[in-house]
mmCIF file of C-alpha atoms and ligand atoms in Angstrom:
data_model
loop_
_atom_site.group_PDB
_atom_site.id
_atom_site.type_symbol
_atom_site.label_atom_id
_atom_site.label_comp_id
_atom_site.label_asym_id
_atom_site.label_seq_id
_atom_site.Cartn_x
_atom_site.Cartn_y
_atom_site.Cartn_z
ATOM 1 C CA MET A 490 2.697 -4.687 -4.280
ATOM 2 C CA GLY A 491 -0.570 -6.002 -2.856
ATOM 3 C CA LEU A 492 0.780 -9.556 -2.678
ATOM 4 C CA GLY A 493 0.724 -12.211 0.027
ATOM 5 C CA GLY A 494 -1.763 -13.911 2.311
ATOM 6 C CA LEU A 495 -3.106 -12.948 5.713
ATOM 7 C CA ALA A 496 -1.148 -12.508 8.914
ATOM 8 C CA SER A 497 -2.362 -14.540 11.882
ATOM 9 C CA HIS A 498 -1.786 -11.528 14.185
ATOM 10 C CA PHE A 499 -1.537 -7.808 13.423
ATOM 11 C CA VAL A 500 -1.070 -4.861 15.759
ATOM 12 C CA GLU A 501 -0.626 -1.150 15.200
ATOM 13 C CA CYS A 502 1.661 0.483 17.784
ATOM 14 C CA ALA A 503 1.464 4.220 18.392
ATOM 15 C CA SER A 504 3.919 4.391 21.314
ATOM 16 C CA LEU A 505 6.988 2.682 22.746
ATOM 17 C CA ASP A 506 4.822 1.177 25.520
ATOM 18 C CA GLU A 507 2.556 -0.389 22.900
ATOM 19 C CA ILE A 508 5.579 -1.794 21.054
ATOM 20 C CA ARG A 509 6.932 -3.336 24.262
ATOM 21 C CA ALA A 510 3.508 -4.828 25.058
ATOM 22 C CA ALA A 511 3.181 -6.263 21.538
ATOM 23 C CA LEU A 512 6.658 -7.812 21.678
ATOM 24 C CA ALA A 513 5.863 -9.335 25.080
ATOM 25 C CA PHE A 514 2.586 -10.736 23.659
ATOM 26 C CA ALA A 515 4.538 -12.393 20.837
ATOM 27 C CA ARG A 516 7.226 -13.727 23.186
ATOM 28 C CA GLU A 517 4.662 -15.333 25.495
ATOM 29 C CA ARG A 518 3.036 -17.121 22.552
ATOM 30 C CA ASP A 519 6.254 -17.942 20.747
ATOM 31 C CA LEU A 520 5.154 -15.955 17.684
ATOM 32 C CA ARG A 521 7.539 -14.625 15.048
ATOM 33 C CA VAL A 522 7.464 -10.849 14.721
ATOM 34 C CA GLN A 523 7.628 -8.861 11.486
ATOM 35 C CA ILE A 524 8.088 -5.113 11.962
ATOM 36 C CA LEU A 525 6.288 -3.229 9.208
ATOM 37 C CA GLY A 526 6.427 0.409 8.173
ATOM 38 C CA GLY A 527 4.541 1.433 5.036
ATOM 39 C CA GLY A 528 4.961 -2.014 3.485
ATOM 40 C CA SER A 529 6.167 -0.615 0.166
ATOM 41 C CA ASN A 530 9.374 -2.648 0.184
ATOM 42 C CA THR A 531 8.185 -5.881 1.823
ATOM 43 C CA ILE A 532 6.810 -8.971 0.107
ATOM 44 C CA PHE A 533 4.767 -11.546 2.025
ATOM 45 C CA PRO A 534 4.292 -15.193 0.968
ATOM 46 C CA ASP A 535 1.029 -16.315 -0.657
ATOM 47 C CA ALA A 536 0.363 -18.639 2.296
ATOM 48 C CA GLY A 537 0.375 -15.685 4.675
ATOM 49 C CA PHE A 538 2.401 -15.072 7.801
ATOM 50 C CA HIS A 539 1.977 -17.093 10.959
ATOM 51 C CA GLY A 540 3.133 -14.578 13.504
ATOM 52 C CA LEU A 541 2.687 -11.000 14.627
ATOM 53 C CA VAL A 542 2.949 -8.171 12.126
ATOM 54 C CA LEU A 543 3.804 -5.097 14.192
ATOM 55 C CA HIS A 544 2.955 -1.940 12.307
ATOM 56 C CA VAL A 545 4.888 1.070 13.578
ATOM 57 C CA ALA A 546 2.476 4.010 13.844
ATOM 58 C CA MET A 547 4.167 6.586 16.097
ATOM 59 C CA ARG A 548 3.612 10.110 14.782
ATOM 60 C CA GLY A 549 5.129 13.540 15.374
ATOM 61 C CA VAL A 550 7.625 15.881 13.724
ATOM 62 C CA GLY A 551 9.664 18.704 15.299
ATOM 63 C CA PHE A 552 11.976 21.243 13.649
ATOM 64 C CA GLU A 553 14.620 23.027 15.735
ATOM 65 C CA ASP A 554 16.451 25.889 14.125
ATOM 66 C CA GLU A 555 20.225 26.319 14.347
ATOM 67 C CA ALA A 556 22.360 29.092 12.842
ATOM 68 C CA THR A 557 22.705 27.578 9.364
ATOM 69 C CA ALA A 558 20.552 24.489 9.616
ATOM 70 C CA SER A 559 17.427 22.992 11.058
ATOM 71 C CA VAL A 560 17.406 19.762 13.029
ATOM 72 C CA VAL A 561 14.291 17.721 12.356
ATOM 73 C CA THR A 562 13.181 14.768 14.439
ATOM 74 C CA ALA A 563 10.426 12.635 12.968
ATOM 75 C CA ALA A 564 8.715 9.630 14.502
ATOM 76 C CA ALA A 565 9.164 6.339 12.661
ATOM 77 C CA GLY A 566 5.480 6.198 11.666
ATOM 78 C CA GLU A 567 5.504 9.532 9.824
ATOM 79 C CA PRO A 568 5.030 9.152 6.069
ATOM 80 C CA TRP A 569 8.331 10.012 4.381
ATOM 81 C CA ASP A 570 7.286 12.161 1.429
ATOM 82 C CA PRO A 571 5.196 14.695 3.401
ATOM 83 C CA LEU A 572 8.299 15.203 5.582
ATOM 84 C CA VAL A 573 10.334 15.947 2.442
ATOM 85 C CA ALA A 574 7.589 18.309 1.229
ATOM 86 C CA GLU A 575 7.527 20.168 4.547
ATOM 87 C CA SER A 576 11.343 20.476 4.592
ATOM 88 C CA VAL A 577 11.364 21.803 1.030
ATOM 89 C CA GLN A 578 8.581 24.239 1.887
ATOM 90 C CA ARG A 579 10.778 25.492 4.777
ATOM 91 C CA GLU A 580 13.578 25.927 2.201
ATOM 92 C CA LEU A 581 15.768 23.276 3.836
ATOM 93 C CA SER A 582 18.035 21.159 1.677
ATOM 94 C CA GLY A 583 19.482 17.666 2.046
ATOM 95 C CA ILE A 584 16.552 15.368 1.251
ATOM 96 C CA GLU A 585 14.895 17.070 -1.758
ATOM 97 C CA CYS A 586 16.241 14.406 -4.162
ATOM 98 C CA LEU A 587 14.512 11.774 -2.010
ATOM 99 C CA SER A 588 11.101 13.102 -3.094
ATOM 100 C CA GLY A 589 8.341 10.722 -4.106
ATOM 101 C CA ILE A 590 9.745 7.735 -2.210
ATOM 102 C CA PRO A 591 6.928 5.753 -0.588
ATOM 103 C CA GLY A 592 6.912 4.372 2.942
ATOM 104 C CA LEU A 593 7.564 5.700 6.415
ATOM 105 C CA VAL A 594 10.405 7.629 8.043
ATOM 106 C CA GLY A 595 11.491 4.663 10.192
ATOM 107 C CA ALA A 596 12.359 2.625 7.128
ATOM 108 C CA THR A 597 14.723 5.172 5.610
ATOM 109 C CA PRO A 598 17.868 4.302 7.623
ATOM 110 C CA ILE A 599 17.270 0.573 7.113
ATOM 111 C CA GLN A 600 18.367 0.572 3.508
ATOM 112 C CA ASN A 601 20.036 3.968 3.630
ATOM 113 C CA VAL A 602 17.415 5.200 1.182
ATOM 114 C CA GLY A 603 18.957 7.014 -1.742
ATOM 115 C CA ALA A 604 18.132 8.566 -5.079
ATOM 116 C CA TYR A 605 19.875 10.804 -7.590
ATOM 117 C CA GLY A 606 23.148 10.709 -5.657
ATOM 118 C CA GLN A 607 21.628 11.745 -2.321
ATOM 119 C CA GLU A 608 21.226 9.312 0.574
ATOM 120 C CA ILE A 609 19.802 9.554 4.059
ATOM 121 C CA ALA A 610 23.202 8.819 5.678
ATOM 122 C CA GLU A 611 24.420 12.268 4.521
ATOM 123 C CA THR A 612 21.956 14.235 6.671
ATOM 124 C CA LEU A 613 21.339 11.743 9.472
ATOM 125 C CA VAL A 614 22.253 12.883 12.997
ATOM 126 C CA SER A 615 20.931 9.889 14.943
ATOM 127 C CA VAL A 616 18.491 6.989 15.006
ATOM 128 C CA HIS A 617 16.571 6.340 18.220
ATOM 129 C CA CYS A 618 15.652 2.660 18.586
ATOM 130 C CA LEU A 619 14.446 -0.029 20.909
ATOM 131 C CA ASP A 620 17.137 -2.699 21.106
ATOM 132 C CA ARG A 621 15.129 -5.918 21.281
ATOM 133 C CA SER A 622 18.154 -7.867 22.543
ATOM 134 C CA THR A 623 18.306 -5.824 25.783
ATOM 135 C CA ASP A 624 14.848 -4.167 25.809
ATOM 136 C CA ARG A 625 16.686 -0.835 26.170
ATOM 137 C CA GLU A 626 16.350 2.386 24.181
ATOM 138 C CA VAL A 627 19.506 3.347 22.287
ATOM 139 C CA THR A 628 20.452 6.336 20.179
ATOM 140 C CA LEU A 629 22.834 5.436 17.362
ATOM 141 C CA ALA A 630 25.120 7.914 15.584
ATOM 142 C CA PRO A 631 25.598 7.460 11.801
ATOM 143 C CA ILE A 632 28.961 5.786 12.344
ATOM 144 C CA GLU A 633 27.213 3.105 14.411
ATOM 145 C CA CYS A 634 24.640 2.384 11.707
ATOM 146 C CA GLY A 635 27.001 0.569 9.322
ATOM 147 C CA PHE A 636 25.768 2.495 6.296
ATOM 148 C CA GLY A 637 26.723 1.389 2.809
ATOM 149 C CA TYR A 638 25.207 1.545 -0.668
ATOM 150 C CA ARG A 639 21.470 1.000 0.056
ATOM 151 C CA ALA A 640 22.604 -0.915 3.140
ATOM 152 C CA SER A 641 23.003 -0.653 6.925
ATOM 153 C CA ARG A 642 23.401 -2.865 9.994
ATOM 154 C CA PHE A 643 19.571 -2.707 10.354
ATOM 155 C CA LYS A 644 19.228 -4.494 7.017
ATOM 156 C CA HIS A 645 22.079 -6.956 7.335
ATOM 157 C CA ALA A 646 24.228 -7.733 10.435
ATOM 158 C CA ASP A 647 21.526 -6.739 12.946
ATOM 159 C CA ARG A 648 18.392 -7.477 10.950
ATOM 160 C CA ASP A 649 15.318 -7.569 13.286
ATOM 161 C CA ARG A 650 17.337 -6.503 16.347
ATOM 162 C CA PHE A 651 16.184 -2.867 16.497
ATOM 163 C CA VAL A 652 12.771 -1.238 16.268
ATOM 164 C CA ILE A 653 13.409 2.249 14.919
ATOM 165 C CA LEU A 654 11.406 4.783 16.946
ATOM 166 C CA ASP A 655 12.475 8.101 15.475
ATOM 167 C CA VAL A 656 15.040 9.601 13.156
ATOM 168 C CA THR A 657 16.893 12.927 13.471
ATOM 169 C CA LEU A 658 18.274 14.760 10.432
ATOM 170 C CA ARG A 659 20.196 18.004 10.037
ATOM 171 C CA LEU A 660 19.046 19.953 6.968
ATOM 172 C CA ALA A 661 20.902 22.983 5.645
ATOM 173 C CA ARG A 662 19.434 26.451 5.253
ATOM 174 C CA GLU A 663 20.345 28.860 2.443
ATOM 175 C CA MET A 664 21.981 26.007 0.531
ATOM 176 C CA ARG A 665 21.341 25.192 -3.119
ATOM 177 C CA PRO A 666 20.703 21.520 -3.900
ATOM 178 C CA THR A 667 23.615 19.475 -5.210
ATOM 179 C CA LEU A 668 22.462 17.849 -8.441
ATOM 180 C CA ARG A 669 24.849 14.961 -9.045
ATOM 181 C CA TYR A 670 22.898 13.127 -11.753
ATOM 182 C CA ALA A 671 22.846 14.506 -15.288
ATOM 183 C CA GLU A 672 19.222 13.504 -15.917
ATOM 184 C CA LEU A 673 18.046 15.474 -12.891
ATOM 185 C CA ALA A 674 20.358 18.442 -13.524
ATOM 186 C CA HIS A 675 19.031 18.747 -17.103
ATOM 187 C CA ALA A 676 15.435 18.505 -15.935
ATOM 188 C CA VAL A 677 15.949 21.247 -13.344
ATOM 189 C CA GLU A 678 17.890 23.514 -15.726
ATOM 190 C CA ARG A 679 15.121 23.237 -18.306
ATOM 191 C CA GLY A 680 13.152 25.604 -16.064
ATOM 192 C CA GLY A 681 15.988 28.168 -16.286
ATOM 193 C CA ASP A 682 19.491 28.605 -14.895
ATOM 194 C CA LEU A 683 19.578 27.688 -11.181
ATOM 195 C CA ALA A 684 22.307 30.252 -10.540
ATOM 196 C CA ASN A 685 19.725 33.014 -11.023
ATOM 197 C CA VAL A 686 17.287 31.885 -8.339
ATOM 198 C CA ASP A 687 17.383 31.915 -4.543
ATOM 199 C CA PRO A 688 18.216 28.640 -2.704
ATOM 200 C CA GLY A 689 14.588 28.085 -1.621
ATOM 201 C CA THR A 690 13.351 28.236 -5.212
ATOM 202 C CA ALA A 691 16.216 25.972 -6.336
ATOM 203 C CA ILE A 692 15.286 23.361 -3.711
ATOM 204 C CA ARG A 693 11.609 23.478 -4.766
ATOM 205 C CA ARG A 694 12.564 23.075 -8.409
ATOM 206 C CA ALA A 695 14.731 20.065 -7.569
ATOM 207 C CA ARG A 696 11.817 18.388 -5.764
ATOM 208 C CA ASP A 697 9.408 19.134 -8.611
ATOM 209 C CA ALA A 698 11.858 17.728 -11.163
ATOM 210 C CA VAL A 699 12.471 14.548 -9.144
ATOM 211 C CA LEU A 700 8.715 13.994 -8.803
ATOM 212 C CA ALA A 701 8.176 14.513 -12.534
ATOM 213 C CA LEU A 702 11.015 12.105 -13.455
ATOM 214 C CA ARG A 703 9.816 9.450 -11.016
ATOM 215 C CA ARG A 704 6.194 9.779 -12.194
ATOM 216 C CA ARG A 705 7.279 9.270 -15.775
ATOM 217 C CA LYS A 706 8.855 5.959 -14.714
ATOM 218 C CA SER A 707 5.788 4.989 -12.595
ATOM 219 C CA MET A 708 7.951 5.276 -9.484
ATOM 220 C CA VAL A 709 5.469 7.421 -7.549
ATOM 221 C CA ILE A 710 2.609 5.397 -6.087
ATOM 222 C CA ASP A 711 -0.627 6.317 -7.841
ATOM 223 C CA PRO A 712 -3.801 4.197 -7.545
ATOM 224 C CA ASN A 713 -4.721 5.344 -11.070
ATOM 225 C CA ASP A 714 -1.479 4.035 -12.586
ATOM 226 C CA PRO A 715 -1.382 0.199 -12.442
ATOM 227 C CA GLU A 716 2.336 0.312 -13.326
ATOM 228 C CA THR A 717 3.057 1.787 -9.858
ATOM 229 C CA ARG A 718 1.996 -1.427 -8.105
ATOM 230 C CA SER A 719 5.615 -2.371 -7.565
ATOM 231 C CA ALA A 720 8.307 -2.324 -4.882
ATOM 232 C CA GLY A 721 10.308 0.292 -6.813
ATOM 233 C CA SER A 722 13.680 -1.050 -7.866
ATOM 234 C CA PHE A 723 13.524 -4.838 -7.549
ATOM 235 C CA PHE A 724 17.280 -5.349 -7.953
ATOM 236 C CA LEU A 725 20.275 -3.398 -6.670
ATOM 237 C CA ASN A 726 22.676 -1.973 -9.226
ATOM 238 C CA PRO A 727 25.611 -4.385 -8.975
ATOM 239 C CA VAL A 728 29.069 -3.045 -8.206
ATOM 240 C CA ILE A 729 31.599 -5.189 -10.057
ATOM 241 C CA PRO A 730 35.435 -5.126 -10.131
ATOM 242 C CA ALA A 731 36.811 -2.787 -12.829
ATOM 243 C CA GLU A 732 38.507 -5.684 -14.668
ATOM 244 C CA VAL A 733 35.204 -7.583 -14.912
ATOM 245 C CA TYR A 734 33.591 -4.475 -16.390
ATOM 246 C CA ASP A 735 36.466 -4.025 -18.865
ATOM 247 C CA ARG A 736 36.091 -7.663 -19.963
ATOM 248 C CA LEU A 737 32.367 -7.172 -20.430
ATOM 249 C CA VAL A 738 32.951 -4.123 -22.643
ATOM 250 C CA ALA A 739 35.690 -5.924 -24.631
ATOM 251 C CA THR A 740 33.451 -8.950 -25.255
ATOM 252 C CA ARG A 741 30.649 -6.705 -26.468
ATOM 253 C CA LEU A 742 33.000 -4.893 -28.837
ATOM 254 C CA GLU A 743 34.315 -8.226 -30.203
ATOM 255 C CA ARG A 744 30.747 -9.299 -30.917
ATOM 256 C CA GLY A 745 29.949 -5.936 -32.469
ATOM 257 C CA GLU A 746 27.507 -5.169 -29.649
ATOM 258 C CA THR A 747 27.521 -1.495 -28.714
ATOM 259 C CA PRO A 748 27.106 0.669 -26.734
ATOM 260 C CA PRO A 749 28.592 -0.669 -23.480
ATOM 261 C CA PRO A 750 26.404 -0.796 -20.375
ATOM 262 C CA PRO A 751 25.931 2.493 -18.516
ATOM 263 C CA ALA A 752 28.335 2.365 -15.576
ATOM 264 C CA TYR A 753 29.682 4.652 -12.870
ATOM 265 C CA LEU A 754 32.712 4.545 -10.583
ATOM 266 C CA ALA A 755 31.708 3.367 -7.118
ATOM 267 C CA ALA A 756 33.377 2.209 -3.917
ATOM 268 C CA GLY A 757 34.728 -1.265 -4.713
ATOM 269 C CA GLY A 758 34.621 -1.025 -8.496
ATOM 270 C CA VAL A 759 32.142 -0.056 -11.175
ATOM 271 C CA LYS A 760 28.392 0.280 -10.644
ATOM 272 C CA VAL A 761 26.464 -1.091 -13.607
ATOM 273 C CA SER A 762 22.847 -0.236 -14.389
ATOM 274 C CA ALA A 763 20.760 -3.238 -13.322
ATOM 275 C CA ALA A 764 17.910 -2.035 -15.565
ATOM 276 C CA TRP A 765 20.221 -2.269 -18.595
ATOM 277 C CA LEU A 766 21.347 -5.794 -17.646
ATOM 278 C CA VAL A 767 17.718 -6.914 -17.220
ATOM 279 C CA GLU A 768 16.712 -5.607 -20.661
ATOM 280 C CA GLN A 769 19.804 -6.913 -22.420
ATOM 281 C CA ALA A 770 19.175 -10.358 -20.930
ATOM 282 C CA GLY A 771 15.877 -10.401 -22.831
ATOM 283 C CA PHE A 772 13.449 -9.182 -20.164
ATOM 284 C CA THR A 773 12.199 -6.124 -21.962
ATOM 285 C CA LYS A 774 9.732 -3.607 -20.538
ATOM 286 C CA GLY A 775 6.283 -5.182 -20.301
ATOM 287 C CA HIS A 776 7.616 -8.798 -20.307
ATOM 288 C CA ARG A 777 4.937 -10.818 -18.507
ATOM 289 C CA HIS A 778 4.843 -13.964 -16.391
ATOM 290 C CA GLY A 779 1.287 -14.823 -15.333
ATOM 291 C CA GLY A 780 -0.086 -11.933 -13.298
ATOM 292 C CA VAL A 781 3.242 -10.143 -12.825
ATOM 293 C CA ALA A 782 5.446 -8.269 -15.280
ATOM 294 C CA VAL A 783 8.482 -6.127 -15.846
ATOM 295 C CA SER A 784 7.192 -2.535 -15.673
ATOM 296 C CA LYS A 785 6.360 -0.931 -19.020
ATOM 297 C CA HIS A 786 8.134 2.215 -17.848
ATOM 298 C CA HIS A 787 11.246 0.943 -16.029
ATOM 299 C CA ALA A 788 12.956 -2.429 -16.456
ATOM 300 C CA LEU A 789 14.034 -2.422 -12.801
ATOM 301 C CA ALA A 790 10.501 -2.579 -11.393
ATOM 302 C CA LEU A 791 8.390 -5.738 -11.273
ATOM 303 C CA VAL A 792 4.678 -4.968 -11.267
ATOM 304 C CA ASN A 793 1.758 -6.916 -9.816
ATOM 305 C CA HIS A 794 -1.219 -7.057 -12.203
ATOM 306 C CA GLY A 795 -3.201 -9.460 -10.018
ATOM 307 C CA GLY A 796 -0.613 -12.226 -9.719
ATOM 308 C CA THR A 797 0.947 -14.060 -6.803
ATOM 309 C CA THR A 798 4.135 -13.918 -4.791
ATOM 310 C CA ALA A 799 5.114 -17.273 -6.314
ATOM 311 C CA GLU A 800 4.840 -15.796 -9.827
ATOM 312 C CA LEU A 801 6.812 -12.743 -8.780
ATOM 313 C CA LEU A 802 9.610 -14.858 -7.326
ATOM 314 C CA THR A 803 9.697 -17.071 -10.420
ATOM 315 C CA LEU A 804 10.021 -14.028 -12.671
ATOM 316 C CA ALA A 805 12.709 -12.531 -10.413
ATOM 317 C CA HIS A 806 14.587 -15.847 -10.410
ATOM 318 C CA ARG A 807 14.417 -16.119 -14.217
ATOM 319 C CA ILE A 808 15.769 -12.593 -14.547
ATOM 320 C CA GLN A 809 18.616 -13.340 -12.124
ATOM 321 C CA GLU A 810 19.462 -16.544 -14.014
ATOM 322 C CA GLY A 811 19.213 -14.829 -17.409
ATOM 323 C CA VAL A 812 21.495 -11.953 -16.390
ATOM 324 C CA GLU A 813 23.996 -14.321 -14.810
ATOM 325 C CA ARG A 814 24.070 -16.573 -17.889
ATOM 326 C CA ARG A 815 24.581 -13.648 -20.235
ATOM 327 C CA PHE A 816 26.907 -11.435 -18.186
ATOM 328 C CA GLY A 817 28.224 -13.525 -15.270
ATOM 329 C CA ILE A 818 26.736 -10.984 -12.847
ATOM 330 C CA ARG A 819 24.344 -12.068 -10.096
ATOM 331 C CA LEU A 820 21.654 -9.458 -9.366
ATOM 332 C CA GLU A 821 20.697 -9.021 -5.727
ATOM 333 C CA ARG A 822 17.049 -8.560 -4.771
ATOM 334 C CA GLU A 823 16.286 -5.230 -3.108
ATOM 335 C CA PRO A 824 12.886 -5.605 -1.345
ATOM 336 C CA VAL A 825 12.599 -7.622 1.839
ATOM 337 C CA LEU A 826 11.100 -11.069 1.335
ATOM 338 C CA VAL A 827 9.274 -12.468 4.371
ATOM 339 C CA GLU A 828 9.557 -16.260 4.356
HETATM 340 P P1 NAP B 1696 18.724 6.303 -13.746
HETATM 341 O O1 NAP B 1696 18.757 7.750 -13.395
HETATM 342 O O2 NAP B 1696 18.092 5.851 -15.002
HETATM 343 O O3 NAP B 1696 20.200 5.726 -13.709
HETATM 344 C C1 NAP B 1696 20.501 4.333 -13.917
HETATM 345 C C2 NAP B 1696 21.445 3.889 -12.836
HETATM 346 O O4 NAP B 1696 22.711 4.473 -13.054
HETATM 347 C C3 NAP B 1696 20.914 4.387 -11.530
HETATM 348 O O5 NAP B 1696 20.377 3.331 -10.861
HETATM 349 C C4 NAP B 1696 22.068 5.083 -10.872
HETATM 350 O O6 NAP B 1696 22.544 4.412 -9.728
HETATM 351 C C5 NAP B 1696 23.193 5.093 -11.867
HETATM 352 N N1 NAP B 1696 23.604 6.491 -12.115
HETATM 353 C C6 NAP B 1696 23.048 7.390 -12.955
HETATM 354 N N2 NAP B 1696 23.740 8.549 -12.959
HETATM 355 C C7 NAP B 1696 24.744 8.396 -12.073
HETATM 356 C C8 NAP B 1696 25.809 9.241 -11.605
HETATM 357 N N3 NAP B 1696 25.966 10.484 -12.072
HETATM 358 N N4 NAP B 1696 26.647 8.741 -10.678
HETATM 359 C C9 NAP B 1696 26.493 7.501 -10.196
HETATM 360 N N5 NAP B 1696 25.523 6.653 -10.597
HETATM 361 C C10 NAP B 1696 24.652 7.077 -11.522
HETATM 362 O O7 NAP B 1696 18.054 5.532 -12.502
HETATM 363 P P2 NAP B 1696 16.531 5.383 -12.100
HETATM 364 O O8 NAP B 1696 16.273 3.948 -11.921
HETATM 365 O O9 NAP B 1696 15.626 6.170 -12.962
HETATM 366 O O10 NAP B 1696 16.487 6.013 -10.649
HETATM 367 C C11 NAP B 1696 16.818 7.346 -10.393
HETATM 368 C C12 NAP B 1696 17.313 7.429 -8.962
HETATM 369 O O11 NAP B 1696 16.269 7.080 -8.053
HETATM 370 C C13 NAP B 1696 18.451 6.473 -8.700
HETATM 371 O O12 NAP B 1696 19.364 7.084 -7.833
HETATM 372 C C14 NAP B 1696 17.773 5.289 -8.057
HETATM 373 O O13 NAP B 1696 18.622 4.569 -7.210
HETATM 374 C C15 NAP B 1696 16.658 5.962 -7.286
HETATM 375 N N6 NAP B 1696 15.521 5.052 -7.147
HETATM 376 C C16 NAP B 1696 15.486 4.179 -6.133
HETATM 377 C C17 NAP B 1696 14.416 3.303 -6.037
HETATM 378 C C18 NAP B 1696 14.319 2.292 -4.975
HETATM 379 O O14 NAP B 1696 13.354 1.558 -4.954
HETATM 380 N N7 NAP B 1696 15.251 2.172 -4.099
HETATM 381 C C19 NAP B 1696 13.410 3.333 -6.970
HETATM 382 C C20 NAP B 1696 13.497 4.215 -7.992
HETATM 383 C C21 NAP B 1696 14.550 5.053 -8.086
HETATM 384 P P3 NAP B 1696 21.921 4.589 -8.270
HETATM 385 O O15 NAP B 1696 20.692 3.760 -8.250
HETATM 386 O O16 NAP B 1696 22.993 4.058 -7.403
HETATM 387 O O17 NAP B 1696 21.613 6.020 -8.010
#
């Protein structure tokens, strides 16, 4: 987002030895440590950060072919989207719907990155980390990662405990993409029936369609599009109990307010579109507060037009309050806020 003040200490680590040395440096000086990947989902305070920002910069990607799949191991510092592009080019499926997502590979298991019904947990084989509590390397299987909807133990229960070093995925060969979301399926089918093309072409078309959809919503970082100066979705789509959703629909009908909010069945209840809630609470696209605003192209993104973290947090707080007052639903912030 281009927000926040300076860090008192910053180091770029290109190996495990450098990470260990940087952590020791911070320990000796009693400095807080903030691990940073691409920074696309992290917001720093205006006053800056008194501590060590450790930027993970290990590189390297390897593909190993199996009978019906390819196992890819990518270092945490590899940019995510080029890895997706390379996998698609090799006609491998499993991450094509995660095209156009900014940031680095190491960040993807942290919030179980997902889009269009695909999430990293589905293809993940293991996550290789440094456990800061023991100073040992560990390799975690998916079941040990505590994955949930845009969540994992790395984000919640064990926040800051692990430094992710590399990520291993198993991607399928000769497999057509599964298009779970209607918007994406329609966009792909517009180019012709997928049943008539080979799997490699189908995978490429899925990636192209995802990129086009995301660009239209300013969700692909582009220095020439000021609306992309955001952290992507600022709020998670809330999952609410079915009876709360039914009440919400009934109240709207009583008041003659239609249509009901877009919603989908999810584990634990009904997932409601956070973007819809934001707009219906009066924060329409383009709504501005000082130097920050609700994106003109997607009500779920908050954009920095030269503002401050304080302004951003005020706007986010007002939106949360407004949605809660109107619908009784508390929106949860998605990006990481460094305090
Ligand atoms: P959208 O397609 O306009 O859909 C609105 C919301 O309804 C989405 O957030 C999505 O939930 C949900 N939804 C739509 N179709 C669904 C289905 N068939 N089954 C279950 N849930 C469905 O959403 P969008 O904001 O333009 O984003 C498109 C996709 O990219 C979404 O999956 C979104 O999560 C992802 N994305 C993520 C970020 C990020 O920063 N993390 C940023 C941009 C987009 P889900 O969000 O759970 O999919």
